[in-house]
Amino acid sequence: MIVQDIVEKLGLKVCSGANGLNREIEGGYTSDLLSDVMGNADENHVWVTLQTHKNIMAIASLKELAAIVLVKGYEPEADTLEQSNEEGIPILSSEEEAFELTGKLYEIINQAK
Amino acid sequence: MEFKFAIEGGNFSKAGSASSEVKKILKQLNVNPKIIKRTVVSLYEAEVNVVAHAFEGCMNVDIDTDKIIVKIEDKGPGIPDIDQAMQEGYSTATPQVREMGFGAGMGLPNIKRNSDQMNITSKVDVGTEVEIINYFG
Ligand SMILES: Nc1ncnc2c1ncn2[C@@H]1O[C@H](COP(=O)(O)OP(=O)(O)O)[C@@H](O)[C@H]1O
Ligand SMILES: [Mg+2]
């Protein structure tokens, strides 16, 4: 399962980092607390959050996450978007809330396993 | 091998850049990925603590054949009660910092879990030094 697959299956908007749409997804983590993500997310995870500032990219890059999915139609800030393009780690956006989106992601990622 | 990276207090847009440099070096040295991951988590948390809680600081990195020793020193308010600061959930972060998703009080516990050795020394109104040691073997 790659990032492009969840974009298509869930109709997500690709805000930035389109050059990373072929990154492999192996799981996910949902949290808005940065230390929680730092401590518990893992490589190749998709991260569901409402945080939009640049530090989410620092974390995505350090943890080698597959992609970030913003909820409730949130969009990344300009410098966040720029780093996402540079690193090739996509930031996606969904109109749904974290609960619904996480449920759907959980299902499709586990079906693919 | 020794390296030194500056950390700016209050500048969140650069938070994580020192840790990112160290990660690159460890990757070039072909250090076990699991150990790189642990080291990156602990360095990031220590770096963010300087940004969030202190005025300025630096990350001093010493890489040996068998281990990495990192000292993160800062000039800042210091930590009056280190045992209390180590408790999961304890944080003095401002509401603005919390809104960004920092200040969950999980940083020092993350360092503890992701290092082989962790030593904190601190002087109130002077500064703090966090030493992190991870073995490659
Ligand atoms: N470098 C530092 N200088 C001053 N205080 C610090 C420093 N690092 C940690 N602290 C204190 O320890 C507390 C707990 O740190 P931590 O577990 O990283 O949680 P957080 O940073 O989310 O508050 C901080 O809220 C702060 O009071
Ligand atoms: Mg912290």
Coordinates of C-alpha atoms and ligand atoms in Angstrom, one line a residue:
Chain A
M1 CA 0.0 0.0 0.0
I2 CA 1.4 3.4 -1.0
V3 CA 0.3 7.0 -0.2
Q4 CA -1.3 7.3 -3.6
D5 CA -3.7 4.4 -2.7
I6 CA -5.1 6.2 0.3
V7 CA -5.4 9.5 -1.7
E8 CA -7.6 7.6 -4.2
K9 CA -9.6 5.5 -1.8
L10 CA -10.4 8.3 0.6
G11 CA -10.6 11.2 -1.9
L12 CA -7.8 13.2 -0.1
K13 CA -6.5 16.5 -1.3
V14 CA -2.7 16.5 -2.0
C15 CA -1.5 19.8 -0.5
S16 CA 2.2 19.2 -1.1
G17 CA 5.0 16.6 -1.4
A18 CA 3.4 15.0 -4.5
N19 CA 6.9 13.6 -5.3
G20 CA 6.4 11.3 -2.3
L21 CA 3.1 9.7 -3.3
N22 CA 4.8 6.4 -3.9
R23 CA 6.0 6.1 -0.3
E24 CA 5.1 2.8 1.4
I25 CA 2.5 2.8 4.2
E26 CA 2.7 0.2 7.0
G27 CA 0.5 1.7 9.6
G28 CA -0.6 5.0 11.2
Y29 CA -0.8 7.1 14.3
T30 CA -3.4 9.8 15.3
S31 CA -2.4 12.5 17.7
D32 CA -2.0 16.3 18.1
L33 CA 0.7 16.0 20.7
L34 CA 4.1 16.2 19.1
S35 CA 6.0 14.3 21.8
D36 CA 3.3 11.6 21.6
V37 CA 4.0 11.2 17.9
M38 CA 7.7 11.4 18.4
G39 CA 7.6 8.6 21.0
N40 CA 5.0 6.3 19.4
A41 CA 4.7 6.7 15.7
D42 CA 7.0 4.6 13.5
E43 CA 8.7 4.7 10.2
N44 CA 6.3 4.4 7.2
H45 CA 3.3 5.5 9.3
V46 CA 0.6 8.0 8.2
W47 CA 0.1 10.6 10.8
V48 CA -3.4 12.1 11.3
T49 CA -3.5 15.5 13.0
L50 CA -4.9 19.0 13.0
Q51 CA -1.5 20.6 13.6
T52 CA -0.5 22.6 10.5
H53 CA 2.8 24.4 11.5
K54 CA 6.3 23.6 10.3
N55 CA 7.2 21.4 13.3
I56 CA 5.0 18.6 11.9
M57 CA 7.4 18.3 9.0
A58 CA 10.4 18.2 11.3
I59 CA 8.8 15.2 13.0
A60 CA 7.7 13.5 9.8
S61 CA 11.3 13.8 8.5
L62 CA 13.0 12.7 11.7
K63 CA 10.6 9.7 12.0
E64 CA 10.5 9.0 8.3
L65 CA 6.7 8.9 8.2
A66 CA 5.0 8.1 5.0
A67 CA 2.7 11.1 5.0
I68 CA 0.7 13.5 7.1
V69 CA -3.1 13.7 6.8
L70 CA -4.7 16.9 8.1
V71 CA -8.3 16.7 9.2
K72 CA -11.4 18.9 9.0
G73 CA -10.1 20.5 5.7
Y74 CA -7.0 22.1 7.4
E75 CA -4.2 23.2 5.1
P76 CA -0.5 23.3 5.9
E77 CA 1.2 26.7 6.5
A78 CA 3.4 28.1 3.7
D79 CA 6.7 27.0 5.3
T80 CA 5.3 23.6 6.2
L81 CA 4.3 23.1 2.6
E82 CA 7.7 24.1 1.4
Q83 CA 9.5 21.6 3.6
S84 CA 7.1 18.9 2.5
N85 CA 8.0 19.5 -1.1
E86 CA 11.7 19.5 -0.3
E87 CA 11.6 16.3 1.7
G88 CA 9.1 14.5 -0.6
I89 CA 6.8 13.6 2.3
P90 CA 3.3 14.3 1.3
I91 CA 0.8 16.4 3.3
L92 CA -2.8 15.4 2.5
S93 CA -6.0 17.0 3.6
S94 CA -9.4 15.5 4.4
E95 CA -12.7 17.1 5.1
E96 CA -13.5 14.5 7.8
E97 CA -12.7 14.6 11.5
A98 CA -9.9 12.5 13.0
F99 CA -12.3 9.8 14.3
E100 CA -13.9 9.0 11.0
L101 CA -10.7 9.4 9.0
T102 CA -8.6 7.2 11.4
G103 CA -11.3 4.5 11.2
K104 CA -11.2 4.4 7.5
L105 CA -7.5 4.4 7.3
Y106 CA -7.2 1.6 9.8
E107 CA -9.5 -0.5 7.7
I108 CA -7.9 0.0 4.4
I109 CA -4.3 -0.3 5.7
N110 CA -5.2 -3.6 7.5
Q111 CA -7.0 -5.0 4.5
A112 CA -3.9 -4.5 2.4
K113 CA -1.7 -6.5 4.9
Chain B
M1 CA 34.4 12.7 16.0
E2 CA 33.0 15.8 17.5
F3 CA 30.3 18.1 16.3
K4 CA 28.6 21.2 17.8
F5 CA 25.2 22.7 16.8
A6 CA 23.7 25.9 18.1
I7 CA 20.1 25.9 19.4
E8 CA 18.0 29.1 19.5
G9 CA 15.6 29.6 22.4
G10 CA 12.1 30.5 21.3
N11 CA 12.7 29.8 17.6
F12 CA 10.2 26.9 16.9
S13 CA 10.6 27.1 13.2
K14 CA 14.2 25.7 13.5
A15 CA 13.4 23.2 16.2
G16 CA 14.7 19.8 15.3
S17 CA 17.4 21.0 12.9
A18 CA 20.3 20.0 15.1
S19 CA 18.8 16.6 15.7
S20 CA 18.4 16.3 11.9
E21 CA 22.1 17.0 11.3
V22 CA 23.1 14.3 13.9
K23 CA 20.7 11.8 12.2
K24 CA 22.4 12.4 8.8
I25 CA 25.8 11.8 10.4
L26 CA 24.7 8.5 12.0
K27 CA 23.2 7.3 8.8
Q28 CA 26.4 8.0 6.9
L29 CA 28.2 6.0 9.6
N30 CA 25.8 3.1 9.0
V31 CA 24.8 2.9 12.6
N32 CA 22.1 0.4 13.3
P33 CA 18.7 2.0 12.3
K34 CA 17.1 1.0 15.6
I35 CA 19.7 2.9 17.5
I36 CA 19.5 5.9 15.2
K37 CA 15.7 6.0 15.8
R38 CA 16.1 6.0 19.6
T39 CA 18.8 8.6 19.4
V40 CA 16.8 10.9 17.2
V41 CA 13.8 10.8 19.6
S42 CA 15.9 11.7 22.6
L43 CA 17.9 14.4 20.8
Y44 CA 14.8 16.0 19.4
E45 CA 13.1 16.2 22.8
A46 CA 16.2 17.7 24.4
E47 CA 16.5 20.2 21.5
V48 CA 12.9 21.2 21.7
N49 CA 13.3 21.7 25.5
V50 CA 16.0 24.3 24.8
V51 CA 13.7 26.0 22.3
A52 CA 10.6 25.9 24.5
H53 CA 12.1 26.5 28.0
A54 CA 15.5 28.2 27.6
F55 CA 17.2 31.2 26.0
E56 CA 20.0 29.6 24.0
G57 CA 21.9 26.5 23.9
C58 CA 24.0 24.0 22.0
M59 CA 24.2 20.3 21.2
N60 CA 27.7 18.8 21.6
V61 CA 28.0 15.5 19.9
D62 CA 30.8 13.0 20.4
I63 CA 30.7 9.9 18.3
D64 CA 32.9 7.0 19.3
T65 CA 33.3 3.6 17.6
D66 CA 30.9 2.0 20.2
K67 CA 28.7 4.9 21.3
I68 CA 27.3 8.4 20.9
I69 CA 27.5 10.9 23.7
V70 CA 25.5 14.1 23.3
K71 CA 25.4 17.0 25.8
I72 CA 22.7 19.5 25.3
E73 CA 23.5 22.6 27.3
D74 CA 21.5 25.8 27.7
K75 CA 21.4 29.1 29.4
G76 CA 18.0 29.4 30.8
P77 CA 15.7 29.2 33.9
G78 CA 17.0 25.8 34.9
I79 CA 14.9 23.0 36.5
P80 CA 14.2 23.5 40.2
D81 CA 13.0 19.9 40.8
I82 CA 14.3 17.4 38.3
D83 CA 12.3 14.4 39.7
Q84 CA 9.1 16.4 39.2
A85 CA 10.2 17.4 35.7
M86 CA 10.8 13.8 34.8
Q87 CA 7.2 12.8 35.6
E88 CA 5.0 12.0 32.6
G89 CA 2.6 14.9 32.1
Y90 CA 4.4 17.5 34.1
S91 CA 4.9 20.7 32.1
T92 CA 5.4 24.4 32.6
A93 CA 4.9 25.2 28.9
T94 CA 2.8 28.3 28.1
P95 CA -0.7 27.9 26.7
Q96 CA 0.6 29.1 23.2
V97 CA 3.3 26.4 23.2
R98 CA 0.7 23.8 24.2
E99 CA -1.6 24.8 21.5
M100 CA 1.1 23.9 19.0
G101 CA 1.1 20.4 20.4
F102 CA 4.3 20.9 22.5
G103 CA 4.1 20.9 26.3
A104 CA 2.6 17.5 26.9
G105 CA 5.1 16.8 29.5
M106 CA 6.3 13.7 27.6
G107 CA 9.7 15.0 26.5
L108 CA 12.0 14.0 29.4
P109 CA 10.2 10.6 29.7
N110 CA 10.7 10.1 26.0
I111 CA 14.5 10.8 26.4
K112 CA 14.6 8.3 29.3
R113 CA 13.0 5.6 27.3
N114 CA 15.1 6.2 24.2
S115 CA 18.6 6.4 25.7
D116 CA 20.9 4.0 27.4
Q117 CA 22.0 6.6 29.9
M118 CA 20.5 10.0 30.7
N119 CA 21.9 12.5 33.1
I120 CA 20.4 15.9 33.9
T121 CA 22.2 18.6 35.8
S122 CA 20.6 22.0 36.3
K123 CA 21.1 25.3 38.2
V124 CA 18.1 27.6 38.7
D125 CA 18.5 30.9 36.8
V126 CA 21.7 29.6 35.1
G127 CA 20.9 26.7 32.9
T128 CA 20.5 23.0 32.2
E129 CA 22.7 20.2 30.8
V130 CA 21.2 17.0 29.5
E131 CA 23.6 14.2 28.7
I132 CA 22.4 11.3 26.5
I133 CA 24.5 8.2 25.8
N134 CA 23.5 5.5 23.4
Y135 CA 25.6 2.4 22.6
F136 CA 25.9 1.1 19.1
G137 CA 26.3 -2.6 20.0
Ligands
LIG1 N1 16.2 22.8 29.2 C1 15.2 23.1 30.1 N2 15.3 24.3 30.8 C2 14.4 24.6 31.7 N3 13.3 23.8 32.0 C3 13.2 22.6 31.4 C4 14.2 22.2 30.4 N4 13.8 21.0 30.0 C5 12.7 20.6 30.7 N5 12.4 21.6 31.6 C6 11.3 21.5 32.5 O1 10.8 20.2 32.6 C7 9.4 20.1 32.3 C8 9.1 18.8 31.6 O2 9.8 18.7 30.4 P1 9.3 17.7 29.3 O3 9.1 16.4 29.8 O4 10.2 17.8 28.1 O5 7.8 18.3 28.9 P2 7.4 19.6 28.1 O6 8.6 20.1 27.4 O7 6.4 19.1 27.2 O8 6.9 20.6 29.1 C9 9.2 21.4 31.4 O9 7.9 21.8 31.3 C10 10.1 22.4 32.1 O10 9.4 22.9 33.2
MG2 MG 9.8 18.9 26.3

